Coordinates of C-alpha atoms in Angstrom, one line a residue:
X1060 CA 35.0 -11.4 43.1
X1061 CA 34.7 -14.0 40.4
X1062 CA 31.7 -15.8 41.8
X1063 CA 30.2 -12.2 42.9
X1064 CA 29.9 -11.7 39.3
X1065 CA 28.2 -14.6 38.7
X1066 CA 26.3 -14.8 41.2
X1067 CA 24.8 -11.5 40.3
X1068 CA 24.6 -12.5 36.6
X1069 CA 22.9 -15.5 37.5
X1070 CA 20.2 -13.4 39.0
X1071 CA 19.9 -11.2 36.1
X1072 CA 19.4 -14.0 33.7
X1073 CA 17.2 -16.3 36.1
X1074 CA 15.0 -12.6 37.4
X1075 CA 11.3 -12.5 36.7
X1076 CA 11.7 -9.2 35.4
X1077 CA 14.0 -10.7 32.4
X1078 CA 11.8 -13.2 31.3
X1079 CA 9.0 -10.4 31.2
X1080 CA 10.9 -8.7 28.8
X1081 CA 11.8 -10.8 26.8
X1082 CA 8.3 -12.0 26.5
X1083 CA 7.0 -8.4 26.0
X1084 CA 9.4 -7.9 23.5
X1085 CA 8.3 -11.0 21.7
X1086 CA 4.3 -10.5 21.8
X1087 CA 5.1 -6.9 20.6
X1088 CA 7.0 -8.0 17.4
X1089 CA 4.5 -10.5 16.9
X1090 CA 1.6 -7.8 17.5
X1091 CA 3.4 -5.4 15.1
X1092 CA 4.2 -8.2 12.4
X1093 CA 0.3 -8.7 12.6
X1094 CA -0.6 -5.2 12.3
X1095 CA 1.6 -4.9 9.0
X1096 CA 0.0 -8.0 7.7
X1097 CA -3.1 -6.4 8.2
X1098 CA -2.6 -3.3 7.0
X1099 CA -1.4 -4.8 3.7
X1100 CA -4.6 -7.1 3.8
X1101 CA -6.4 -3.7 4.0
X1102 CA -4.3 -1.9 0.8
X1103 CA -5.4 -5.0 -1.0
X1104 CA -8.9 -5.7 0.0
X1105 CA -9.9 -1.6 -0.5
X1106 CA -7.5 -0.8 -3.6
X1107 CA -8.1 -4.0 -5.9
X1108 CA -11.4 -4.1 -6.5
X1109 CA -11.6 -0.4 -7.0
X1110 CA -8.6 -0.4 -9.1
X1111 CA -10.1 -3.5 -11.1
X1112 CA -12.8 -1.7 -11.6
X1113 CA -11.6 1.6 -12.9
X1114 CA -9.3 -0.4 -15.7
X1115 CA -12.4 -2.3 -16.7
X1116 CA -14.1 1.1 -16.8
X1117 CA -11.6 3.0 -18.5
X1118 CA -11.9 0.4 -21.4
X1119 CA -15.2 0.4 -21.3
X1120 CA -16.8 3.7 -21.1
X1121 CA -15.7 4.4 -24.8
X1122 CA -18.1 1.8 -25.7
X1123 CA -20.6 2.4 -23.5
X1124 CA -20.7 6.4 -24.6
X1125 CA -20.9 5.9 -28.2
X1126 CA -22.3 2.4 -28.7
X1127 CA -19.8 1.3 -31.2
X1128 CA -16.8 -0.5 -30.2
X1129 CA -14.4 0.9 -32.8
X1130 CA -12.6 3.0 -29.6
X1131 CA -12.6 0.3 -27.0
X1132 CA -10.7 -2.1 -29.4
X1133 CA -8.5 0.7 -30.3
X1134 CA -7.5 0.8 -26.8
X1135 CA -7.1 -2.5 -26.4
X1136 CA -4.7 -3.1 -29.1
X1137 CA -3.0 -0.1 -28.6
X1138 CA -2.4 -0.4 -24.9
X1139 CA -3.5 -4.2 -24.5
X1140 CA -0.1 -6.0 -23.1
X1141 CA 0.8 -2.2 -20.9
X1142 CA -2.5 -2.8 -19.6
X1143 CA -1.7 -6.4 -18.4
X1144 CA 1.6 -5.1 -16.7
X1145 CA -0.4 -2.2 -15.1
X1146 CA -2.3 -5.1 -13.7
X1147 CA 0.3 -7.3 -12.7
X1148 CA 2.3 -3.8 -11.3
X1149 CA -0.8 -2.6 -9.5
X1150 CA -1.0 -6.2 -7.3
X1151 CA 2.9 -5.4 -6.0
X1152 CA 2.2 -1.7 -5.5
X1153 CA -0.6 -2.2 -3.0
X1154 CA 1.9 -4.6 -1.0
X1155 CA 4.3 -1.7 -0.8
X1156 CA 1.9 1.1 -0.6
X1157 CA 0.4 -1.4 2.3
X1158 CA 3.5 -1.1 4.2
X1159 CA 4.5 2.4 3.3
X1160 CA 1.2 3.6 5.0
X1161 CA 1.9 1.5 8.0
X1162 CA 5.3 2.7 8.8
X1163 CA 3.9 6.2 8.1
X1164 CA 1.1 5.6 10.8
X1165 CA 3.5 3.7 13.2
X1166 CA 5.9 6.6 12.9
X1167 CA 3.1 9.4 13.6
X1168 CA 3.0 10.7 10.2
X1169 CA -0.5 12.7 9.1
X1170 CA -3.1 11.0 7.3
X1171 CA -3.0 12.9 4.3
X1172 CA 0.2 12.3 4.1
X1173 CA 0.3 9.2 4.6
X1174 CA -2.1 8.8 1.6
X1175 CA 0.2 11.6 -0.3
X1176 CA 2.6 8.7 -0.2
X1177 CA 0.6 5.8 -0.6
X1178 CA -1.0 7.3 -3.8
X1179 CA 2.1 8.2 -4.9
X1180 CA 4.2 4.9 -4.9
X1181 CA 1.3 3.1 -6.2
X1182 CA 0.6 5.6 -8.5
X1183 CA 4.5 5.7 -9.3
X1184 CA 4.8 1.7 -9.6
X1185 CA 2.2 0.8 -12.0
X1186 CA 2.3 4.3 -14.5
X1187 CA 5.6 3.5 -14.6
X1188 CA 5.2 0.0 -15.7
X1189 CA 3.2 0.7 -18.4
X1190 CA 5.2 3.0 -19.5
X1191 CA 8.4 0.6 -19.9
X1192 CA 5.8 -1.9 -21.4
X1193 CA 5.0 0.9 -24.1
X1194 CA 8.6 1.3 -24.6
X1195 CA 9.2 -2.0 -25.3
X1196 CA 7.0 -3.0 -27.3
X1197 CA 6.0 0.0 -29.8
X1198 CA 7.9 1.0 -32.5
X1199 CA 6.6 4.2 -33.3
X1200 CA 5.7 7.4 -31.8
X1201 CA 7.0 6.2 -28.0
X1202 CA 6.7 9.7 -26.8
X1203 CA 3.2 10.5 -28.2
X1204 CA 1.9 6.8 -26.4
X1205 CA 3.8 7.9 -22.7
X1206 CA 1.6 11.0 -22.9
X1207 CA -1.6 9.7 -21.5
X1208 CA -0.1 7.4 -18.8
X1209 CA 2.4 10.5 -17.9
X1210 CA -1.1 12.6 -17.1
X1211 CA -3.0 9.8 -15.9
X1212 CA 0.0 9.1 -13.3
X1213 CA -0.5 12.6 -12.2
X1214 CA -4.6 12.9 -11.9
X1215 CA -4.7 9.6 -10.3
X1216 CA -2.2 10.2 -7.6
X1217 CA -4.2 13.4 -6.9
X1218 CA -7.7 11.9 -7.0
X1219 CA -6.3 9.0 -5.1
X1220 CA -4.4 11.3 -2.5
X1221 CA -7.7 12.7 -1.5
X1222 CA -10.1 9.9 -2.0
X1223 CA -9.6 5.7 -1.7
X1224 CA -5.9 6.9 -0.6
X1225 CA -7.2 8.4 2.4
X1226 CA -9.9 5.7 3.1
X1227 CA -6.6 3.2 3.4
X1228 CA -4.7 5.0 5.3
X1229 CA -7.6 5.5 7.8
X1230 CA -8.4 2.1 7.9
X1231 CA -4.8 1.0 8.6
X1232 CA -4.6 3.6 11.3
X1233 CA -7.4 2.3 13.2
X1234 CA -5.8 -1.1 12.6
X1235 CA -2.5 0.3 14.5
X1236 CA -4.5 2.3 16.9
X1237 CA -6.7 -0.8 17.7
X1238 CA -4.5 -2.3 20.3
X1239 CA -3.6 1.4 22.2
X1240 CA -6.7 2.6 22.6
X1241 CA -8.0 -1.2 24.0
X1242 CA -4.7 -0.7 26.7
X1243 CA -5.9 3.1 27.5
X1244 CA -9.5 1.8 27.9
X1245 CA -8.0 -0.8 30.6
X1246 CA -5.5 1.0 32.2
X1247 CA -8.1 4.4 32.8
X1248 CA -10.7 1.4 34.8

């Protein structure tokens, strides 16, 4: 009975079919650990710029409206160094929001959901930040300075939600979907 056993084991281990498997289950893993990769690559290529570009804006457009700069320096020393953690929060946030979205789309989840909570952690993440930045470091009227990030955090996860949220969360779908619709393509010829 002993070398039944073994015998039989020894089949198991040394079977085609076993290997296979195993070999399946590694090119998956690899495949999926690509797909994240990517779909953080995509969170970061998409949100950056535009989110680079709306900070720059947001200083900016005071200027720009009423040609003096009394308002955009105003800014800037009032909310220079939260500004410069938003920035530095905003890079870590799309890696999350990255793979939030991509274990939303692996696990069938909606788009607009999926952008619901993308929006929302990134959103969460860097208002946040700037928050604890404006905590720290003024001494007056915390509570009147949290104000504007408090309703910022709330129209940008909205607008966001509905707009480059969206766009990511698309993108990263077809990223995930890339591979499943290249196998149904094969296996229906």
């Amino acid at each position: 009975i002993s070398l039944g056993l073994v015998g039989s084991e020894m089949c198991i281990r040394d079977s085609p079919y076993t290997i296979t498997l195993a070999t399946i289950s590694k090119l998956n893993a690899k495949r999926m650990e690509k797909k994240l990769k990517q779909s953080i690559l995509t969170s970061y290529l998409i949100g950056a710029p535009i989110g680079i570009l709306t900070i720059i804006a947001t200083i900016w457009i005071p200027l720009l409206l009423t040609g003096e700069g009394l308002l955009t320096i105003v800014i800037l020393e009032t909310y220079g160094s939260s500004t410069i953690g938003l920035v530095v929060a905003f890079l870590i946030a799309l890696w999350l929001g990255g793979k939030i979205a991509y274990q939303n789309i692996k696990s069938g989840k909606s788009l607009l959901l999926t952008s619901f909570k993308y929006s929302t952690v990134v959103n969460l993440i860097i208002w946040t930040t700037f928050c604890l930045i404006i905590g720290l470091t003024v001494a007056e009227e915390r509570f009147l300075m949290m104000i504007p990030p408090i309703i910022a955090f709330v129209v940008c996860t909205i607008l966001t939600t509905f707009s480059i949220g969206l766009l990511i969360s698309y993108m990263i779908k077809r990223i995930n979907n890339k591979q499943t619709e290249l196998r149904n393509t094969v296996a229906n010829n």
